[in-house]
Amino acid sequence: MTAPALQTTRRCPYAPPDEHTRIRDTESGISQVTLPSGQVAWALSRLEHIRAMLTDPRFSSDRQHPNFPRFTREQPAFDLMRPSIIQLDPPEHGPARKAVVGEFTVRRMAGLRPRIQQIVNEHIDAMLAGPRPADLVRALSLPVPSLVICEQLGVPYRDHDFFQSHSSALLSRVVTAEGRRQAVTELRDYLKELIAEKAADPADDLLGRQLAQGNDPEDVLSLAFLLLIAGHETTANMISLGVVTMLERPDELAALREDPARTLPAIEELLRVYTIAEFANSRVAVEDVEIGGVTIRAGEPVLALSNAANHDPSAFDEAEEIKLDRGARNHVAFGFGIHQCLGQNLARMELQIVFDTLFRRIPTLRLATPADTLPYKNDALIYGIHEVPVTWEDPA
Amino acid sequence: MTKIAADLDRCVGSGQCVLTNPDAFDQSDEDGTVVLLQDTPADDEALKRARIAVEICPSRALSLTE
Ligand code: HEM
Ligand code: SF4
């Protein structure tokens, strides 16, 4: 019997496809599916199983492994750069991560707050000065995280447009394999030159400090590329999804506006229910492993249905409900194990500043089209919304 | 007496413990690894938070011992 094709269309903007829920409700919670690449992968759907896999060194993150779960027929362009931390296993992963994670601690992120606040203010000013309705995605969701990561790395502002158009080409699913390869090559060449300039003329930014610590410029290049790509569209999609969700819940939004201490728990809940990077937690087995009574053989691809796991009724009460004050942080929206998101505290800070500022400054903000007609990204690797038309009243 | 222990070799600097209780956990500026500010939870609330930190630490670097 051939394994059924993986479904990716959600039952509603946050509920997993019925197929994922069905797998989760089988006795083992594990089943085989066929990926768009033609690979047959094990699909894990329960929180307990996914957490077990992500903390088990018998599963590898080596994205160049021929059996690593893929969503396209072609192999991605791995020959263009050295592997970055997201692809490394122990023992290489730890030292490479520790060389940079000091840049992303909770305290370091708190230090960025004033500058992020300024960037958010400027983008809201520009949106208010422009026509109505405005597209929130272009006005706020995309430019804010993109500018923040560019500044942190030390990418000059004048190159920001180049960077933004290239990174969106990379994440688009309609772009061809050659188009993607070209975008990667151009972005790589750009970063290579930037890193060479910083090596010659040391700069006090993340890339400059990586070089000053004596890291190999080729590794700094892979890291720069990863940080630019991983931190941009993800946060942007969470901004859009979060704003739409809150606008649809006026009572909870009013409570949030009254008490900013509610924002961080609300962000955790939004991360859980939407699980936008749900397939990022996939692995390939490098030894035989038993999970939930199923033996996964060395060399077999394993897909994490992380959104199904984040709605697992054995881990969350009334798991299908959005409860902005739930306060649960045991979800896997940022992954789990040694690869858990390096930029999570930056993402939280950006989301917090955007939500608090936007709803305070534009109390009359509303969707210009009904929420259920918004173009959700059911066909993209990272879930989100393509466009969010919003409007508001003139201040009285 | 319950004590908190951290394995710095395992820690991956996620900061989840700091979010759980900034009075008990901090991170090193050098390599992002956890710095214990208290090795025994100060009160019941701190103990409750320490249990949460152990549960959500992604690298299983934290433990509680009696
Ligand atoms: C809401 C926004 C975000 C979400 C949902 C998200 C999600 C994830 C997930 C699920 C992983 C785990 C991948 C794996 O296990 O293979 C991950 C890893 C990673 N993320 Fe994020 N991310 C977000 C924002 C960011 C930001 C803002 C940055 C950087 C500025 C970033 C940088 C990274 C890096 C470098 C890794 C790899 C870490 C490692 O392999 O040790 N992410 N992210
Ligand atoms: S939660 Fe765990 S991995 Fe993260 S900083 Fe604390 S001890 Fe380290």
XYZ file of C-alpha atoms and ligand atoms in Angstrom:
513
model
C 0.000 0.000 0.000
C 1.337 3.433 -0.843
C 1.333 6.092 1.851
C -1.224 8.902 1.306
C 0.048 12.290 0.151
C 0.741 14.820 2.898
C -2.091 17.335 3.239
C -1.183 20.932 4.033
C -4.501 22.824 3.797
C -5.570 23.718 7.316
C -9.140 23.144 8.434
C -9.267 26.769 9.490
C -6.442 29.324 9.709
C -5.052 27.629 12.784
C -6.539 24.118 13.027
C -4.391 21.415 11.402
C -5.681 19.529 8.345
C -8.105 16.729 9.309
C -5.565 14.179 8.117
C -3.066 15.331 10.780
C -5.673 15.141 13.528
C -6.672 11.686 12.311
C -3.051 10.482 12.528
C -2.787 11.944 16.032
C -5.903 10.022 17.092
C -4.674 6.605 15.877
C -3.322 4.233 18.478
C 0.357 5.009 17.858
C -0.113 8.611 16.678
C 2.435 7.823 13.957
C 1.791 7.131 10.302
C 3.526 7.224 6.929
C 2.878 9.973 4.375
C 4.217 10.730 0.897
C 5.897 14.138 0.594
C 5.766 16.351 -2.526
C 9.356 15.172 -3.170
C 8.060 11.592 -3.554
C 9.770 10.542 -0.296
C 7.784 8.390 2.112
C 8.237 9.808 5.619
C 7.091 8.901 9.104
C 4.774 11.579 10.437
C 4.799 12.243 14.201
C 1.786 14.117 15.536
C 1.870 14.065 19.347
C 3.701 16.610 21.471
C 5.386 13.913 23.544
C 6.748 12.118 20.456
C 8.023 15.255 18.767
C 9.758 16.422 21.937
C 11.306 12.966 22.282
C 12.582 13.017 18.705
C 14.001 16.540 18.977
C 16.034 15.635 22.074
C 17.313 12.308 20.695
C 20.771 12.381 19.036
C 19.800 9.412 16.863
C 17.902 11.887 14.682
C 19.946 14.186 12.476
C 19.425 17.743 11.179
C 21.695 17.122 8.197
C 19.602 18.728 5.485
C 22.034 17.432 2.857
C 21.251 13.834 3.741
C 19.469 12.351 0.689
C 16.627 11.138 2.920
C 16.094 14.356 4.851
C 12.392 15.290 4.385
C 12.004 17.633 1.398
C 9.051 19.544 0.025
C 10.291 20.010 -3.518
C 11.510 17.532 -6.131
C 14.901 19.193 -6.513
C 17.634 19.167 -3.886
C 18.204 22.668 -2.488
C 21.417 24.436 -3.546
C 23.785 23.149 -0.853
C 26.953 23.586 -2.860
C 26.801 27.390 -2.575
C 27.759 27.699 1.089
C 29.034 25.756 4.065
C 26.391 24.169 6.307
C 25.010 26.559 8.940
C 24.059 25.679 12.527
C 20.539 24.606 11.598
C 22.085 21.707 9.626
C 24.760 20.691 12.134
C 24.590 17.766 14.554
C 26.640 17.294 17.709
C 29.537 17.640 18.306
C 29.821 20.467 15.715
C 26.510 22.131 16.563
C 27.230 23.176 20.187
C 30.376 25.270 19.666
C 28.957 26.878 16.504
C 25.775 27.883 18.321
C 27.611 29.092 21.409
C 29.731 31.346 19.204
C 26.641 33.421 18.363
C 23.862 32.827 20.880
C 25.377 35.384 23.290
C 24.130 37.964 20.753
C 20.514 36.829 21.305
C 20.151 36.512 25.082
C 17.053 37.863 26.810
C 19.136 40.741 28.214
C 20.723 41.651 24.878
C 17.284 41.715 23.287
C 15.957 44.013 26.015
C 18.791 46.387 25.070
C 17.427 46.549 21.513
C 14.008 47.672 22.716
C 14.437 51.446 22.220
C 15.662 51.050 18.644
C 12.951 48.536 17.718
C 10.349 50.863 19.243
C 11.656 53.670 17.061
C 11.487 51.537 13.915
C 7.919 50.485 14.742
C 6.870 54.099 15.439
C 8.269 55.272 12.119
C 6.449 52.565 10.184
C 3.155 53.293 11.919
C 3.617 57.024 11.196
C 4.166 56.220 7.530
C 1.121 53.968 7.397
C -1.077 56.635 9.030
C 0.164 59.228 6.548
C -0.663 56.977 3.583
C -3.892 55.913 1.864
C -6.604 53.721 3.394
C -6.983 50.809 3.294
C -3.320 49.961 3.826
C -1.738 46.528 3.490
C -0.448 45.734 6.958
C 1.973 43.144 5.563
C 3.863 45.689 3.467
C 3.449 48.593 5.862
C 4.560 46.846 9.047
C 4.828 43.051 9.189
C 7.625 42.648 6.629
C 9.744 45.802 6.985
C 10.062 45.803 10.787
C 11.765 42.406 11.319
C 13.745 42.861 8.144
C 15.190 46.226 9.227
C 15.891 44.957 12.726
C 17.930 41.965 11.570
C 19.746 44.032 8.923
C 20.812 46.565 11.548
C 21.824 43.890 13.997
C 24.031 42.156 11.450
C 25.371 45.403 10.049
C 23.750 45.352 6.585
C 23.696 49.006 5.452
C 20.266 50.600 5.132
C 20.855 51.457 1.454
C 20.954 47.717 0.652
C 17.758 46.909 2.489
C 15.554 46.792 -0.633
C 17.958 44.449 -2.399
C 17.899 42.198 0.601
C 14.126 42.236 0.970
C 13.354 41.389 -2.636
C 15.876 38.525 -2.599
C 14.679 36.983 0.589
C 11.051 37.004 -0.530
C 12.077 35.276 -3.784
C 13.735 32.569 -1.683
C 10.718 31.844 0.424
C 8.196 31.927 -2.388
C 6.936 28.597 -3.605
C 6.155 29.822 -7.102
C 9.777 30.628 -7.874
C 11.565 28.017 -10.029
C 14.581 26.036 -8.883
C 16.823 28.206 -11.083
C 15.199 31.377 -9.802
C 15.863 30.274 -6.256
C 19.447 29.339 -7.044
C 20.024 32.703 -8.613
C 18.559 34.542 -5.631
C 20.729 32.512 -3.230
C 23.829 33.177 -5.329
C 23.220 36.931 -5.511
C 22.500 37.209 -1.811
C 25.557 35.093 -1.000
C 27.804 37.221 -3.198
C 26.443 40.366 -1.616
C 27.080 39.057 1.918
C 30.503 37.777 0.951
C 31.552 41.220 -0.148
C 30.043 42.812 2.963
C 31.965 40.372 5.178
C 35.202 41.067 3.303
C 34.667 44.809 3.887
C 34.088 44.212 7.591
C 37.179 42.014 7.805
C 39.252 44.854 6.327
C 37.568 47.573 8.380
C 36.266 46.092 11.673
C 32.719 47.121 12.544
C 30.914 46.898 15.883
C 27.978 44.822 14.693
C 27.151 41.123 14.849
C 29.118 40.208 11.724
C 32.063 42.379 12.769
C 32.156 40.754 16.209
C 31.971 37.244 14.718
C 35.029 38.057 12.612
C 36.832 39.686 15.545
C 36.305 36.477 17.566
C 38.352 34.700 14.943
C 35.545 32.811 13.207
C 36.253 31.721 9.645
C 34.672 34.211 7.164
C 33.088 31.284 5.272
C 31.267 30.220 8.452
C 30.278 33.810 9.193
C 28.802 33.916 5.690
C 26.620 30.842 6.288
C 25.524 32.252 9.621
C 24.652 35.650 8.125
C 22.607 33.967 5.433
C 20.731 31.820 7.943
C 19.959 34.735 10.264
C 18.681 36.891 7.424
C 16.372 34.170 6.148
C 15.222 32.571 9.406
C 14.307 35.753 11.204
C 12.438 37.734 8.659
C 9.377 36.140 7.134
C 8.665 34.056 10.242
C 8.260 37.080 12.493
C 6.405 38.943 9.730
C 3.811 36.185 9.440
C 3.302 36.105 13.198
C 2.733 39.890 13.209
C 0.030 39.582 10.535
C -1.669 36.546 12.089
C -1.544 38.098 15.552
C -3.070 41.405 14.479
C -5.907 39.668 12.619
C -6.614 37.344 15.553
C -6.786 40.184 18.053
C -8.942 42.393 15.817
C -11.401 39.516 15.669
C -11.564 39.372 19.500
C -12.448 42.907 20.636
C -13.011 41.988 24.287
C -9.648 40.333 24.666
C -8.013 43.140 22.730
C -9.526 45.678 25.133
C -8.162 43.700 28.092
C -4.741 43.581 26.449
C -4.738 47.337 25.874
C -5.550 47.894 29.537
C -2.800 45.625 30.797
C 0.400 45.217 28.770
C 1.428 42.306 31.032
C -1.046 40.260 28.992
C 0.854 40.661 25.763
C 3.632 38.107 26.308
C 1.301 35.251 27.299
C -0.885 36.169 24.306
C 2.169 35.878 22.036
C 2.920 32.360 23.357
C -0.658 31.349 22.631
C -0.519 32.800 19.114
C 2.758 30.962 18.487
C 1.152 27.721 19.683
C -2.098 27.900 17.757
C -0.553 28.955 14.449
C 2.747 26.999 14.569
C 3.866 28.759 11.408
C 7.150 26.862 10.925
C 5.537 23.514 11.554
C 7.694 21.362 9.295
C 10.971 22.969 10.440
C 11.145 20.323 13.180
C 11.775 17.473 10.737
C 14.720 15.083 10.939
C 16.285 11.953 9.418
C 16.982 8.901 11.617
C 20.628 7.824 11.703
C 20.029 4.756 13.889
C 16.998 2.550 14.480
C 14.747 4.190 17.077
C 11.477 3.118 18.656
C 8.909 5.839 19.249
C 5.367 5.138 20.404
C 5.722 1.424 19.588
C 6.833 2.110 15.997
C 10.371 1.295 14.859
C 11.897 4.001 12.712
C 14.856 2.586 10.774
C 18.201 4.278 10.252
C 17.983 6.417 7.110
C 14.233 7.025 7.233
C 12.836 10.587 6.976
C 10.702 11.833 9.848
C 8.252 14.703 9.549
C 7.007 16.555 12.631
C 3.355 17.563 12.326
C 4.106 20.267 14.883
C 0.805 22.070 14.545
C -1.108 18.868 15.318
C 1.222 18.404 18.314
C 0.575 21.953 19.494
C -3.156 21.128 19.426
C -2.664 17.778 21.155
C -5.466 17.354 23.721
C -3.200 15.252 25.932
C -0.868 18.250 26.331
C -3.245 21.242 26.310
C -6.728 21.638 27.830
C -9.276 22.593 25.193
C -6.388 22.557 22.781
C -8.477 23.787 19.841
C -9.473 26.979 21.637
C -7.479 30.194 21.381
C -7.098 31.419 24.971
C -4.860 34.440 24.961
C -4.255 34.145 28.703
C -3.467 30.420 28.644
C 0.208 31.006 29.438
C 1.378 27.583 28.182
C 5.005 27.548 27.046
C 5.506 23.823 26.445
C 4.645 24.166 22.732
C 7.084 23.409 19.906
C 6.417 26.490 17.736
C 10.100 27.473 18.160
C 11.163 23.820 18.012
C 12.677 21.850 20.877
C 16.050 20.322 21.645
C 19.408 21.821 20.734
C 18.123 23.638 17.627
C 15.328 25.484 19.399
C 15.014 28.880 17.751
C 18.068 31.052 18.282
C 16.090 34.224 17.573
C 13.078 33.450 19.764
C 13.699 36.289 22.210
C 14.155 38.751 19.388
C 10.908 37.526 17.821
C 9.042 37.857 21.127
C 10.372 41.392 21.625
C 9.399 42.493 18.106
C 5.904 41.014 18.416
C 5.393 42.606 21.806
C 6.426 46.072 20.646
C 4.380 45.873 17.444
C 1.173 44.685 19.138
C 1.392 47.104 22.077
C 2.205 50.101 19.894
C -0.176 49.406 17.028
C -3.292 48.881 19.152
C -2.457 51.821 21.406
C -1.771 54.250 18.584
C -4.628 53.201 16.287
C -7.531 52.240 18.567
C -9.958 52.235 15.626
C -7.880 49.834 13.545
C -10.007 47.234 11.731
C -9.849 44.805 8.852
C -10.993 46.282 5.536
C -12.115 42.828 4.300
C -13.678 39.966 6.293
C -11.079 37.792 8.057
C -12.305 34.621 6.357
C -11.558 36.026 2.904
C -7.896 36.849 3.645
C -5.312 35.054 1.461
C -3.805 32.549 3.913
C -0.599 30.777 2.863
C -1.752 27.171 2.732
C 0.825 26.343 0.094
C 3.924 27.878 1.692
C 6.527 26.280 3.918
C 6.009 29.019 6.488
C 2.334 29.663 7.225
C 1.025 33.218 7.203
C -1.084 35.692 5.234
C -0.077 37.266 1.929
C -1.962 40.514 2.409
C -3.996 42.124 5.213
C -5.982 45.235 4.180
C -6.628 47.398 7.241
C -8.310 50.733 7.776
C -9.038 53.175 10.649
C -10.999 56.306 11.508
C -9.613 59.831 11.547
C -8.679 60.827 15.079
C -11.559 62.839 16.583
C 16.336 21.296 50.462
C 15.565 21.445 46.729
C 18.477 22.641 44.632
C 18.614 23.749 41.003
C 21.451 22.415 38.881
C 22.455 23.431 35.357
C 24.587 21.460 32.908
C 26.408 24.108 30.879
C 27.560 21.591 28.281
C 23.961 20.818 27.425
C 22.595 24.386 27.634
C 21.954 25.983 24.216
C 21.191 29.499 25.456
C 17.494 29.567 24.557
C 16.684 31.895 27.454
C 13.498 30.002 28.306
C 14.570 29.746 31.959
C 15.204 33.512 32.113
C 11.695 34.155 30.812
C 10.340 31.820 33.481
C 12.083 33.569 36.376
C 14.571 36.395 35.773
C 15.358 36.508 39.508
C 16.683 32.962 39.396
C 18.252 32.667 35.930
C 20.391 34.846 33.705
C 22.529 34.181 30.615
C 26.224 34.710 30.022
C 27.098 37.474 27.554
C 29.889 35.299 26.189
C 28.105 32.168 25.045
C 24.498 32.678 26.126
C 24.556 29.782 28.595
C 22.559 29.894 31.798
C 23.853 31.620 34.933
C 22.138 30.497 38.128
C 21.366 33.498 40.336
C 19.924 31.287 43.089
C 20.835 27.673 43.637
C 17.878 27.010 45.900
C 14.414 28.366 45.045
C 13.686 31.288 47.402
C 10.022 30.404 48.036
C 7.117 28.302 46.752
C 6.582 30.570 43.775
C 10.267 30.273 42.818
C 10.029 26.497 43.175
C 6.969 26.378 40.944
C 8.783 28.438 38.325
C 11.896 26.295 38.604
C 9.764 23.225 37.816
C 8.379 24.968 34.728
C 11.910 25.903 33.635
C 13.033 22.269 33.976
C 10.023 21.158 31.927
C 10.473 23.619 29.063
C 14.272 23.836 28.877
C 14.792 22.581 25.321
C 18.180 20.990 25.956
C 17.306 19.265 29.226
C 20.104 21.195 30.922
C 18.219 21.946 34.156
C 17.379 19.624 37.007
C 16.055 19.794 40.555
C 17.596 17.692 43.302
C 16.358 17.137 46.833
C 8.050 33.960 15.245
C 9.146 33.834 14.588
C 9.970 32.573 14.480
C 9.573 31.253 14.461
C 8.168 30.695 14.541
C 10.794 30.461 14.349
C 10.813 29.070 14.332
C 11.964 28.294 14.400
C 11.987 26.854 14.530
C 10.766 25.949 14.585
C 13.294 26.470 14.586
C 13.834 25.045 14.771
C 14.360 24.445 13.500
C 14.928 23.049 13.701
O 14.745 22.435 14.765
O 15.542 22.529 12.768
C 14.101 27.674 14.484
C 15.483 27.706 14.460
C 16.223 28.837 14.222
N 15.740 30.140 14.152
Fe 13.835 30.731 14.345
N 11.867 31.297 14.300
C 11.420 32.594 14.384
C 12.184 33.752 14.404
C 13.560 33.779 14.291
C 14.378 34.979 14.329
C 13.851 36.385 14.552
C 15.674 34.569 14.113
C 16.961 35.350 14.037
C 17.145 36.559 14.027
C 15.666 33.122 13.986
C 16.787 32.345 13.782
C 16.811 30.968 13.908
C 18.043 30.186 13.821
C 19.448 30.713 13.570
C 17.670 28.835 14.021
C 18.580 27.609 14.036
C 19.093 27.349 15.424
C 19.947 26.090 15.537
O 19.967 25.278 14.612
O 20.612 25.927 16.588
N 14.371 32.684 14.093
N 13.263 28.781 14.379
S 16.232 27.042 29.223
Fe 17.836 25.482 29.199
S 18.878 25.763 27.241
Fe 17.701 27.590 27.611
S 19.161 29.005 28.597
Fe 18.009 27.969 30.217
S 19.276 26.193 30.731
Fe 20.016 26.937 28.770
